[in-house]
Amino acid sequence: MHLPKNLPNSSDSDSSTPPQRTRHRLYGRRLGHALRAGQQELVDIRLPRLMASDNGPVTFSSTVDQWWMEIGFGGGEHLAGQIHNNPDVGFIGAEPFLNGMASLLAKVPDQDDQRLILWDRDARNLLPRIEAGALSRLFLLFPDPWPKKRHHKRRFVSPETLDAIHRVLKPNGEFRVATDIADYADWTMIEIARHGGFTWPVESADDWRVQPADHVQTRYETKAMNAGRKPVYLRFFRK
Ligand SMILES: C[S@@+](CC[C@H](N)C(=O)[O-])C[C@H]1O[C@@H](n2cnc3c(N)ncnc32)[C@H](O)[C@@H]1O
């Protein structure tokens, strides 16, 4: 197996805001700048209608062909783009950062609400409540890098989350990870190899160096590229 090599290291520093507690420990901010009135309204009125329930199995109300999920969608550029480009697909989006949630809601028209389920908390608390084999794709794009060694245990990719992701994907369902951090790419490849439940069918470096044809570029990604970092796109498939 060829690990992606020679990617630049992160210049990102760790968040200085204190971690929050949910069932697991969630790292990162819930709120950045104060929401504008329109954004606040989206979060107060539209979001509760789209939120997954607090307990019990996630209910898929809409009769779409398949369901995809994005974990940590940030400002929602990719998720909103995929919703727009794939009218027959239902989407679950998890993002605890409320400014990001408001941005996504502003990008997605109301008419798409019946095929959208949102979760404004830690995705690790939602995954176990999704029916096994329910998802055809799961995106984890530019997860927080946690560059310091003592913080590596906070990285989203871990044996536990890989188990949870493996469980919710259909056989041959795709788990797509993008990162601009060389060490996170290596970390992911090692954890995936250790897990053993996914294939990584690549033939040439372009299979991980070039954006997938259906990819929608995110703001974070554009910033990383402008800073000279080269993202990789790792497409794993559930065995
Ligand atoms: C570096 S940002 C990337 C955002 C987006 N994917 C993009 O490419 O622009 C990582 C995002 O993951 C979210 N995140 C971190 N831990 C998470 C978790 N446990 N569950 C859901 N989202 C999480 C953060 O709030 C943040 O918005």
Short mmCIF file of C-alpha atoms and ligand atoms in Angstrom, two decimals:
data_model
loop_
_atom_site.label_atom_id
_atom_site.label_comp_id
_atom_site.label_asym_id
_atom_site.label_seq_id
_atom_site.Cartn_x
_atom_site.Cartn_y
_atom_site.Cartn_z
CA MET A 1 0.00 0.00 0.00
CA HIS A 2 1.41 3.40 -0.95
CA LEU A 3 0.93 6.04 1.67
CA PRO A 4 0.58 9.59 0.39
CA LYS A 5 3.96 11.20 1.06
CA ASN A 6 5.55 14.62 1.07
CA LEU A 7 2.47 16.58 1.89
CA PRO A 8 3.08 19.79 3.77
CA ASN A 9 2.46 19.82 7.50
CA SER A 10 -0.21 21.88 9.12
CA SER A 11 0.39 25.41 10.19
CA ASP A 12 -2.96 25.26 11.94
CA SER A 13 -2.76 25.60 15.67
CA ASP A 14 -5.03 23.95 18.18
CA SER A 15 -8.24 25.69 19.13
CA SER A 16 -7.84 27.70 22.29
CA THR A 17 -11.50 27.47 23.23
CA PRO A 18 -12.32 24.99 25.97
CA PRO A 19 -13.71 21.63 24.94
CA GLN A 20 -17.35 20.84 25.60
CA ARG A 21 -18.85 17.73 27.07
CA THR A 22 -21.44 15.58 25.41
CA ARG A 23 -21.61 11.82 25.76
CA HIS A 24 -18.08 11.81 24.36
CA ARG A 25 -15.86 14.83 24.62
CA LEU A 26 -16.41 17.21 21.72
CA TYR A 27 -13.59 19.52 20.72
CA GLY A 28 -13.98 22.78 18.87
CA ARG A 29 -16.16 25.84 18.90
CA ARG A 30 -19.95 25.91 19.00
CA LEU A 31 -20.21 29.57 18.13
CA GLY A 32 -17.86 32.05 16.46
CA HIS A 33 -19.18 35.53 15.72
CA ALA A 34 -22.75 36.27 16.83
CA LEU A 35 -25.35 35.08 14.34
CA ARG A 36 -27.08 37.73 12.27
CA ALA A 37 -30.87 37.96 12.69
CA GLY A 38 -31.56 35.91 9.54
CA GLN A 39 -29.09 33.22 10.56
CA GLN A 40 -30.53 33.11 14.08
CA GLU A 41 -33.98 32.58 12.61
CA LEU A 42 -32.70 29.68 10.50
CA VAL A 43 -31.16 28.07 13.57
CA ASP A 44 -34.18 28.73 15.82
CA ILE A 45 -36.99 27.87 13.42
CA ARG A 46 -35.80 25.81 10.47
CA LEU A 47 -33.09 23.74 12.16
CA PRO A 48 -35.39 22.12 14.79
CA ARG A 49 -37.63 20.85 11.97
CA LEU A 50 -34.67 19.13 10.34
CA MET A 51 -32.88 17.87 13.44
CA ALA A 52 -32.56 14.15 14.10
CA SER A 53 -34.30 13.13 17.30
CA ASP A 54 -32.27 13.15 20.52
CA ASN A 55 -32.73 9.44 21.12
CA GLY A 56 -33.62 6.29 19.29
CA PRO A 57 -33.00 5.28 15.69
CA VAL A 58 -32.65 7.99 13.07
CA THR A 59 -35.82 8.03 10.96
CA PHE A 60 -35.54 8.38 7.23
CA SER A 61 -38.86 9.85 6.24
CA SER A 62 -38.26 10.62 2.59
CA THR A 63 -38.39 8.06 -0.20
CA VAL A 64 -35.16 8.92 -1.94
CA ASP A 65 -32.93 6.38 -3.72
CA GLN A 66 -30.11 6.52 -1.20
CA TRP A 67 -28.70 8.43 1.76
CA TRP A 68 -25.31 10.11 2.06
CA MET A 69 -23.78 11.74 5.13
CA GLU A 70 -21.24 14.49 5.68
CA ILE A 71 -19.49 14.80 9.03
CA GLY A 72 -18.13 18.22 10.01
CA PHE A 73 -19.48 20.10 6.98
CA GLY A 74 -18.09 23.46 8.16
CA GLY A 75 -19.71 26.26 6.12
CA GLY A 76 -21.69 23.67 4.14
CA GLU A 77 -20.25 24.43 0.69
CA HIS A 78 -19.74 20.76 -0.15
CA LEU A 79 -22.95 19.49 1.45
CA ALA A 80 -25.11 22.19 -0.20
CA GLY A 81 -23.41 21.48 -3.54
CA GLN A 82 -24.03 17.74 -3.29
CA ILE A 83 -27.68 18.33 -2.29
CA HIS A 84 -28.09 20.54 -5.35
CA ASN A 85 -26.30 18.13 -7.71
CA ASN A 86 -28.05 14.96 -6.49
CA PRO A 87 -31.82 15.50 -6.30
CA ASP A 88 -32.54 11.79 -5.75
CA VAL A 89 -30.29 11.47 -2.71
CA GLY A 90 -31.12 12.19 0.93
CA PHE A 91 -28.45 13.74 3.15
CA ILE A 92 -27.50 13.69 6.80
CA GLY A 93 -25.25 16.55 7.86
CA ALA A 94 -23.51 16.78 11.24
CA GLU A 95 -21.84 20.00 12.35
CA PRO A 96 -21.71 21.37 15.90
CA PHE A 97 -20.44 24.81 14.85
CA LEU A 98 -23.65 26.86 14.72
CA ASN A 99 -22.29 29.49 12.34
CA GLY A 100 -21.58 26.65 9.90
CA MET A 101 -25.07 25.25 10.43
CA ALA A 102 -26.58 28.68 9.68
CA SER A 103 -24.44 28.98 6.53
CA LEU A 104 -25.59 25.60 5.28
CA LEU A 105 -29.25 26.43 5.89
CA ALA A 106 -28.86 29.68 3.97
CA LYS A 107 -27.47 27.73 0.98
CA VAL A 108 -30.10 24.97 0.80
CA PRO A 109 -33.57 25.88 -0.52
CA ASP A 110 -36.57 24.93 1.66
CA GLN A 111 -37.83 22.59 -1.05
CA ASP A 112 -34.97 20.21 -0.21
CA ASP A 113 -35.94 19.95 3.47
CA GLN A 114 -37.71 16.61 3.10
CA ARG A 115 -34.43 14.91 2.13
CA LEU A 116 -32.23 16.58 4.72
CA ILE A 117 -31.54 15.49 8.30
CA LEU A 118 -29.28 17.64 10.46
CA TRP A 119 -27.42 17.11 13.70
CA ASP A 120 -25.86 20.09 15.46
CA ARG A 121 -23.75 18.02 17.81
CA ASP A 122 -20.97 15.45 17.83
CA ALA A 123 -21.39 13.06 14.89
CA ARG A 124 -20.05 10.24 17.10
CA ASN A 125 -23.29 10.41 19.09
CA LEU A 126 -25.43 10.07 15.97
CA LEU A 127 -23.62 7.32 14.07
CA PRO A 128 -24.68 4.50 16.45
CA ARG A 129 -28.34 5.49 15.93
CA ILE A 130 -28.21 5.13 12.14
CA GLU A 131 -29.46 1.79 10.90
CA ALA A 132 -26.68 -0.59 9.80
CA GLY A 133 -26.05 -0.40 6.05
CA ALA A 134 -28.29 2.66 5.62
CA LEU A 135 -25.73 4.93 3.93
CA SER A 136 -24.24 4.75 0.44
CA ARG A 137 -21.59 7.40 1.09
CA LEU A 138 -20.00 9.16 3.99
CA PHE A 139 -17.81 12.26 3.59
CA LEU A 140 -15.24 13.46 6.11
CA LEU A 141 -13.63 16.48 4.48
CA PHE A 142 -10.72 18.30 6.06
CA PRO A 143 -11.24 17.04 9.61
CA ASP A 144 -9.57 19.11 12.32
CA PRO A 145 -5.89 18.11 12.07
CA TRP A 146 -4.88 18.21 15.74
CA PRO A 147 -1.22 18.44 14.76
CA LYS A 148 0.28 18.07 18.24
CA LYS A 149 1.11 14.48 19.08
CA ARG A 150 -0.54 14.67 22.49
CA HIS A 151 -3.78 15.70 20.74
CA HIS A 152 -3.80 12.94 18.11
CA LYS A 153 -6.35 11.05 20.17
CA ARG A 154 -8.82 13.86 19.39
CA ARG A 155 -8.64 13.16 15.64
CA PHE A 156 -11.95 12.08 14.19
CA VAL A 157 -10.46 9.05 12.44
CA SER A 158 -10.02 6.39 15.11
CA PRO A 159 -10.68 2.66 15.49
CA GLU A 160 -14.05 3.47 17.14
CA THR A 161 -15.28 5.87 14.46
CA LEU A 162 -14.08 3.55 11.68
CA ASP A 163 -16.14 0.75 13.27
CA ALA A 164 -19.16 3.06 13.42
CA ILE A 165 -18.69 4.24 9.82
CA HIS A 166 -18.16 0.69 8.57
CA ARG A 167 -21.41 -0.34 10.25
CA VAL A 168 -23.58 2.39 8.70
CA LEU A 169 -22.24 1.97 5.16
CA LYS A 170 -23.73 -0.45 2.66
CA PRO A 171 -21.34 -3.03 1.20
CA ASN A 172 -19.23 -1.13 -1.33
CA GLY A 173 -20.45 2.16 0.16
CA GLU A 174 -17.88 4.93 -0.03
CA PHE A 175 -16.06 6.56 2.87
CA ARG A 176 -14.32 9.65 1.46
CA VAL A 177 -11.70 11.48 3.48
CA ALA A 178 -9.98 14.63 2.23
CA THR A 179 -7.14 16.31 4.05
CA ASP A 180 -4.41 18.84 3.34
CA ILE A 181 -2.30 17.56 6.22
CA ALA A 182 0.29 14.91 5.30
CA ASP A 183 0.36 13.43 8.76
CA TYR A 184 -3.44 13.10 8.85
CA ALA A 185 -3.38 11.31 5.48
CA ASP A 186 -0.76 8.87 6.80
CA TRP A 187 -2.72 8.49 10.04
CA THR A 188 -5.91 7.69 8.11
CA MET A 189 -4.18 5.15 5.86
CA ILE A 190 -2.69 3.39 8.88
CA GLU A 191 -6.01 3.29 10.76
CA ILE A 192 -7.85 2.07 7.65
CA ALA A 193 -5.28 -0.67 7.08
CA ARG A 194 -5.50 -1.70 10.74
CA HIS A 195 -9.28 -1.76 10.60
CA GLY A 196 -9.33 -4.08 7.61
CA GLY A 197 -12.95 -3.46 6.63
CA PHE A 198 -12.31 -1.11 3.70
CA THR A 199 -10.62 -1.31 0.30
CA TRP A 200 -8.62 1.52 -1.24
CA PRO A 201 -8.73 0.82 -4.97
CA VAL A 202 -6.10 3.10 -6.52
CA GLU A 203 -4.06 2.66 -9.67
CA SER A 204 -2.04 5.85 -9.80
CA ALA A 205 -1.25 8.88 -7.66
CA ASP A 206 -3.91 10.83 -9.52
CA ASP A 207 -6.50 8.65 -7.79
CA TRP A 208 -5.75 10.47 -4.54
CA ARG A 209 -4.08 13.68 -5.71
CA VAL A 210 -6.86 14.85 -8.06
CA GLN A 211 -10.26 16.00 -6.81
CA PRO A 212 -12.97 13.39 -7.51
CA ALA A 213 -15.13 14.45 -10.48
CA ASP A 214 -18.16 15.05 -8.25
CA HIS A 215 -16.23 16.94 -5.57
CA VAL A 216 -17.41 20.38 -4.45
CA GLN A 217 -14.57 22.52 -3.15
CA THR A 218 -14.90 23.97 0.35
CA ARG A 219 -13.73 27.30 1.72
CA TYR A 220 -11.31 25.59 4.06
CA GLU A 221 -9.89 23.68 1.08
CA THR A 222 -9.48 26.84 -1.01
CA LYS A 223 -7.62 28.51 1.86
CA ALA A 224 -5.35 25.47 2.24
CA MET A 225 -4.59 25.45 -1.49
CA ASN A 226 -3.90 29.19 -1.51
CA ALA A 227 -1.47 28.58 1.34
CA GLY A 228 0.39 26.05 -0.85
CA ARG A 229 -0.93 22.88 0.77
CA LYS A 230 -2.02 20.10 -1.59
CA PRO A 231 -5.11 18.17 -0.46
CA VAL A 232 -5.48 14.44 -0.95
CA TYR A 233 -8.78 12.68 -1.54
CA LEU A 234 -8.87 9.18 -0.09
CA ARG A 235 -11.78 7.08 -1.31
CA PHE A 236 -12.33 3.91 0.68
CA PHE A 237 -15.02 1.35 0.03
CA ARG A 238 -16.67 -0.89 2.60
CA LYS A 239 -15.75 -4.51 2.03
C1 LIG B 1 -11.35 22.01 9.59
S1 LIG B 1 -13.08 22.12 9.61
C2 LIG B 1 -13.50 21.62 7.94
C3 LIG B 1 -14.90 21.97 7.58
C4 LIG B 1 -15.39 21.50 6.20
N1 LIG B 1 -15.41 20.05 6.11
C5 LIG B 1 -14.60 22.10 5.09
O1 LIG B 1 -13.88 21.36 4.39
O2 LIG B 1 -14.67 23.32 4.91
C6 LIG B 1 -13.58 20.70 10.55
C7 LIG B 1 -15.04 20.73 10.96
O3 LIG B 1 -15.38 19.53 11.63
C8 LIG B 1 -16.30 19.85 12.68
N2 LIG B 1 -16.21 18.78 13.68
C9 LIG B 1 -15.17 18.52 14.51
N3 LIG B 1 -15.44 17.47 15.28
C10 LIG B 1 -16.69 17.02 14.93
C11 LIG B 1 -17.52 15.98 15.40
N4 LIG B 1 -17.12 15.17 16.37
N5 LIG B 1 -18.73 15.82 14.82
C12 LIG B 1 -19.13 16.66 13.82
N6 LIG B 1 -18.38 17.66 13.34
C13 LIG B 1 -17.18 17.85 13.89
C14 LIG B 1 -15.82 21.19 13.19
O4 LIG B 1 -16.83 21.90 13.88
C15 LIG B 1 -15.39 21.87 11.90
O5 LIG B 1 -16.43 22.63 11.33
#
